[in-house]
Short mmCIF file of C-alpha atoms in Angstrom, two decimals:
data_model
loop_
_atom_site.label_atom_id
_atom_site.label_comp_id
_atom_site.label_asym_id
_atom_site.label_seq_id
_atom_site.Cartn_x
_atom_site.Cartn_y
_atom_site.Cartn_z
CA UNK A 445 13.07 83.79 97.76
CA UNK A 446 10.82 86.72 97.01
CA UNK A 447 8.63 87.90 99.86
CA UNK A 448 5.74 88.88 97.60
CA UNK A 449 5.05 86.73 94.57
CA UNK A 450 2.56 87.10 91.77
CA UNK A 451 1.29 84.57 89.27
CA UNK A 452 1.17 84.60 86.36
CA UNK A 453 3.86 87.12 85.38
CA UNK A 454 2.40 87.55 81.94
CA UNK A 455 -1.01 86.72 80.54
CA UNK A 456 -2.71 87.29 77.23
CA UNK A 457 -6.44 86.71 77.10
CA UNK A 458 -9.49 87.57 75.03
CA UNK A 459 -12.37 89.91 75.68
CA UNK A 460 -15.04 88.33 77.85
CA UNK A 461 -12.80 85.76 79.53
CA UNK A 462 -12.56 85.38 83.28
CA UNK A 463 -9.08 85.94 84.63
CA UNK A 464 -7.60 85.47 88.09
CA UNK A 465 -4.33 86.99 89.22
CA UNK A 466 -2.82 85.60 92.38
CA UNK A 467 -0.62 87.11 95.05
CA UNK A 468 1.15 85.36 97.89
CA UNK A 469 3.34 86.79 100.64
CA UNK A 470 5.66 85.31 103.22
CA UNK A 471 6.14 88.53 105.17
CA UNK A 472 3.32 87.84 107.60
CA UNK A 473 1.78 91.24 106.88
CA UNK A 474 -1.86 91.83 107.61
CA UNK A 475 -2.62 94.35 104.88
CA UNK A 476 -2.64 93.55 101.17
CA UNK A 477 -3.34 95.73 98.16
CA UNK A 478 -3.92 95.45 94.43
CA UNK A 479 -2.80 98.28 92.16
CA UNK A 480 -2.98 98.86 88.45
CA UNK A 481 -0.30 100.70 86.43
CA UNK A 482 -0.90 102.16 82.99
CA UNK A 483 1.80 103.71 80.77
CA UNK A 484 2.57 107.28 81.79
CA UNK A 485 0.49 107.01 84.94
CA UNK A 486 1.22 106.23 88.53
CA UNK A 487 -0.22 103.22 90.27
CA UNK A 488 -3.91 103.31 91.11
CA UNK A 489 -5.54 101.36 93.89
CA UNK A 490 -8.10 98.69 92.94
CA UNK A 491 -8.85 96.89 96.21
CA UNK A 492 -7.31 96.49 99.63
CA UNK A 493 -7.72 94.17 102.57
CA UNK A 494 -6.81 94.59 106.23
CA UNK A 495 -7.31 90.94 107.06
CA UNK A 496 -9.16 87.87 105.82
CA UNK A 497 -12.55 89.24 106.83
CA UNK A 498 -12.00 92.77 105.58
CA UNK A 499 -12.18 93.81 101.92
CA UNK A 500 -12.42 97.38 100.68
CA UNK A 501 -12.83 99.02 97.30
CA UNK A 502 -10.17 101.36 96.05
CA UNK A 503 -10.21 104.12 93.47
CA UNK A 504 -10.90 101.92 90.42
CA UNK A 505 -12.70 98.76 91.60
CA UNK A 506 -15.32 98.57 88.82
CA UNK A 507 -14.87 95.43 86.72
CA UNK A 508 -12.72 93.73 89.37
CA UNK A 509 -13.32 91.52 92.39
CA UNK A 510 -10.97 90.12 95.02
CA UNK A 511 -10.72 87.27 97.47
CA UNK A 512 -8.54 87.08 100.60
CA UNK A 513 -8.32 83.32 100.98
CA UNK A 514 -5.82 83.49 103.83
CA UNK A 515 -3.62 86.10 105.42
CA UNK A 516 -0.92 85.24 102.91
CA UNK A 517 -3.05 85.15 99.77
CA UNK A 518 -4.98 87.85 97.95
CA UNK A 519 -6.34 87.20 94.47
CA UNK A 520 -7.73 89.64 91.91
CA UNK A 521 -10.36 88.56 89.38
CA UNK A 522 -11.61 90.09 86.18
CA UNK A 523 -15.03 88.51 85.67
CA UNK A 524 -15.27 89.50 82.02
CA UNK A 525 -12.05 91.02 80.75
CA UNK A 526 -12.14 94.01 78.40
CA UNK A 527 -9.30 95.60 76.39
CA UNK A 528 -9.02 98.68 78.60
CA UNK A 529 -8.03 96.40 81.47
CA UNK A 530 -4.76 95.80 79.68
CA UNK A 531 -2.18 96.98 82.20
CA UNK A 532 0.47 96.02 84.73
CA UNK A 533 -1.00 94.76 87.99
CA UNK A 534 0.88 94.93 91.26
CA UNK A 535 0.16 93.35 94.59
CA UNK A 536 1.57 94.93 97.74
CA UNK A 537 1.68 94.20 101.44
CA UNK A 538 2.00 96.38 104.49
CA UNK A 539 2.29 95.68 108.19
CA UNK A 540 -0.10 97.62 110.38
CA UNK A 541 0.34 101.36 110.28
CA UNK A 542 3.84 101.27 108.81
CA UNK A 543 4.40 103.47 105.78
CA UNK A 544 6.34 101.06 103.65
CA UNK A 545 4.49 98.87 101.20
CA UNK A 546 6.27 95.89 99.68
CA UNK A 547 5.42 95.23 96.07
CA UNK A 548 5.41 92.06 94.06
CA UNK A 549 7.07 91.86 90.63
CA UNK A 550 3.85 92.55 88.77
CA UNK A 551 1.64 90.76 86.26
CA UNK A 552 1.44 92.06 82.71
CA UNK A 553 -2.08 91.45 81.44
CA UNK A 554 -3.09 91.93 77.82
CA UNK A 555 -6.75 91.69 76.83
CA UNK A 556 -7.31 91.33 73.10
CA UNK B 1343 -9.77 115.19 93.24
CA UNK B 1344 -6.59 115.35 95.26
CA UNK B 1345 -3.53 114.38 93.32
CA UNK B 1346 0.21 114.03 93.44
CA UNK B 1347 2.08 114.93 90.29
CA UNK B 1348 5.55 115.42 88.88
CA UNK B 1349 7.09 118.32 86.99
CA UNK B 1350 9.25 116.39 84.48
CA UNK B 1351 8.67 112.99 82.89
CA UNK B 1352 12.38 112.38 82.10
CA UNK B 1353 15.59 113.53 83.77
CA UNK B 1354 19.01 112.82 82.29
CA UNK B 1355 22.13 113.27 84.43
CA UNK B 1356 25.79 112.43 84.19
CA UNK B 1357 27.11 109.63 86.32
CA UNK B 1358 28.57 111.09 89.49
CA UNK B 1359 26.42 114.20 89.42
CA UNK B 1360 23.62 114.88 91.86
CA UNK B 1361 20.03 114.34 90.74
CA UNK B 1362 16.98 116.25 91.87
CA UNK B 1363 13.53 114.88 91.17
CA UNK B 1364 10.59 117.12 91.89
CA UNK B 1365 6.98 116.48 92.83
CA UNK B 1366 3.98 118.72 93.43
CA UNK B 1367 1.05 117.68 95.54
CA UNK B 1368 -2.37 119.13 96.25
CA UNK B 1369 -3.62 117.30 99.32
CA UNK B 1370 -2.84 119.46 102.35
CA UNK B 1371 -4.05 116.68 104.64
CA UNK B 1372 -1.34 114.22 103.68
CA UNK B 1373 0.35 112.62 106.68
CA UNK B 1374 3.40 111.26 104.95
CA UNK B 1375 5.12 111.55 101.61
CA UNK B 1376 7.06 108.65 100.21
CA UNK B 1377 9.46 108.12 97.34
CA UNK B 1378 9.48 104.85 95.45
CA UNK B 1379 11.94 103.59 92.84
CA UNK B 1380 10.78 101.29 90.08
CA UNK B 1381 13.38 99.53 87.96
CA UNK B 1382 12.42 98.05 84.64
CA UNK B 1383 10.40 94.87 85.03
CA UNK B 1384 10.07 95.18 88.79
CA UNK B 1385 7.62 96.46 91.33
CA UNK B 1386 8.14 99.78 93.12
CA UNK B 1387 10.65 99.78 95.95
CA UNK B 1388 10.47 102.07 98.98
CA UNK B 1389 13.29 104.61 99.18
CA UNK B 1390 12.47 107.09 101.91
CA UNK B 1391 9.53 108.78 103.55
CA UNK B 1392 8.98 112.07 105.32
CA UNK B 1393 6.32 113.03 107.78
CA UNK B 1394 4.30 116.09 106.89
CA UNK B 1395 5.55 118.03 109.93
CA UNK B 1396 9.17 117.74 108.77
CA UNK B 1397 10.96 119.65 106.04
CA UNK B 1398 13.99 117.48 105.47
CA UNK B 1399 15.03 113.90 105.92
CA UNK B 1400 18.24 112.18 104.89
CA UNK B 1401 18.97 108.61 104.02
CA UNK B 1402 21.86 106.85 102.40
CA UNK B 1403 22.79 109.07 99.41
CA UNK B 1404 19.25 110.43 99.31
CA UNK B 1405 17.62 113.49 100.82
CA UNK B 1406 13.96 114.39 100.69
CA UNK B 1407 12.87 118.01 101.07
CA UNK B 1408 9.32 119.06 101.80
CA UNK B 1409 8.04 122.59 101.25
CA UNK B 1410 4.50 122.75 102.54
CA UNK B 1411 4.10 126.41 101.64
CA UNK B 1412 4.21 125.64 97.93
CA UNK B 1413 3.21 121.97 98.27
CA UNK B 1414 6.43 120.72 96.75
CA UNK B 1415 8.50 117.63 97.43
CA UNK B 1416 11.90 116.74 96.05
CA UNK B 1417 14.24 113.77 96.10
CA UNK B 1418 17.95 114.45 95.86
CA UNK B 1419 20.26 111.62 94.94
CA UNK B 1420 23.95 112.27 95.57
CA UNK B 1421 26.68 110.99 93.26
CA UNK B 1422 24.30 109.29 90.87
CA UNK B 1423 25.25 105.78 89.83
CA UNK B 1424 24.15 103.61 86.91
CA UNK B 1425 22.03 101.56 89.31
CA UNK B 1426 19.97 104.65 90.03
CA UNK B 1427 18.41 104.46 86.57
CA UNK B 1428 14.72 103.90 87.18
CA UNK B 1429 11.36 105.59 87.35
CA UNK B 1430 10.85 107.48 90.58
CA UNK B 1431 7.39 108.03 92.03
CA UNK B 1432 6.30 110.27 94.82
CA UNK B 1433 3.30 109.06 96.79
CA UNK B 1434 1.30 110.34 99.68
CA UNK B 1435 -0.57 108.83 102.57
CA UNK B 1436 -3.42 110.50 104.35
CA UNK B 1437 -5.84 109.37 107.02
CA UNK B 1438 -3.41 106.76 108.31
CA UNK B 1439 -2.93 105.25 104.89
CA UNK B 1440 -5.67 102.67 105.34
CA UNK B 1441 -6.70 103.05 101.73
CA UNK B 1442 -3.30 102.73 100.20
CA UNK B 1443 -0.95 105.10 98.53
CA UNK B 1444 -1.77 107.87 96.06
CA UNK B 1445 0.96 107.93 93.45
CA UNK B 1446 2.22 110.61 91.12
CA UNK B 1447 2.95 109.82 87.49
CA UNK B 1448 6.67 109.16 87.78
CA UNK B 1449 9.96 110.61 86.52
CA UNK B 1450 12.31 108.48 84.47
CA UNK B 1451 15.88 109.07 85.63
CA UNK B 1452 18.48 108.30 82.97
CA UNK B 1453 22.15 108.11 83.88
CA UNK B 1454 24.60 109.13 81.19
CA UNK B 1455 28.06 107.53 81.37
#
């Protein structure tokens, strides 16, 4: 079984709709991250969380919100989706100060 | 702002040859540099990292070289195999990495039979 899972894997929605992307992990890691990947670009950080009570904005947080419901779950919401939020979204986990981040399989989101 | 970038978007090599993927960075305060491999349809996968006070580190079939003088990082893959086909990203961590990784744009490695 995958250690980091994301749902849904693919989603097509319309402008103005509210969308939630979910991430779950079984690795027991304390830190979780949401990244966005656009064609020809590297991943960019949206939000990150050190634990359930700690949420921090990343480089491109505008238009997004997150919720850390439990240590194992970190969800990303688009309150009112717009076409330029069409992208691949990745969740990642990390344990403490370790360098390695473990990525989920990604969610492909298309906003029409 | 600070950035991590790559010299070439695509690299094509013959199976069995060695591959060298290059990366330039601008943040002198980076603590670690990391290489990730992303296969089609999957999330990035950690390959190897190197601390900023080192200039070389070897793993299984991979070697990372760090030249701080010219702010250049490279990933060498020995005896390239078809399974090495992927996009390779360099990334950097600074300040303990609390705010995540800063990624470069990626190089697509293509293995020719």
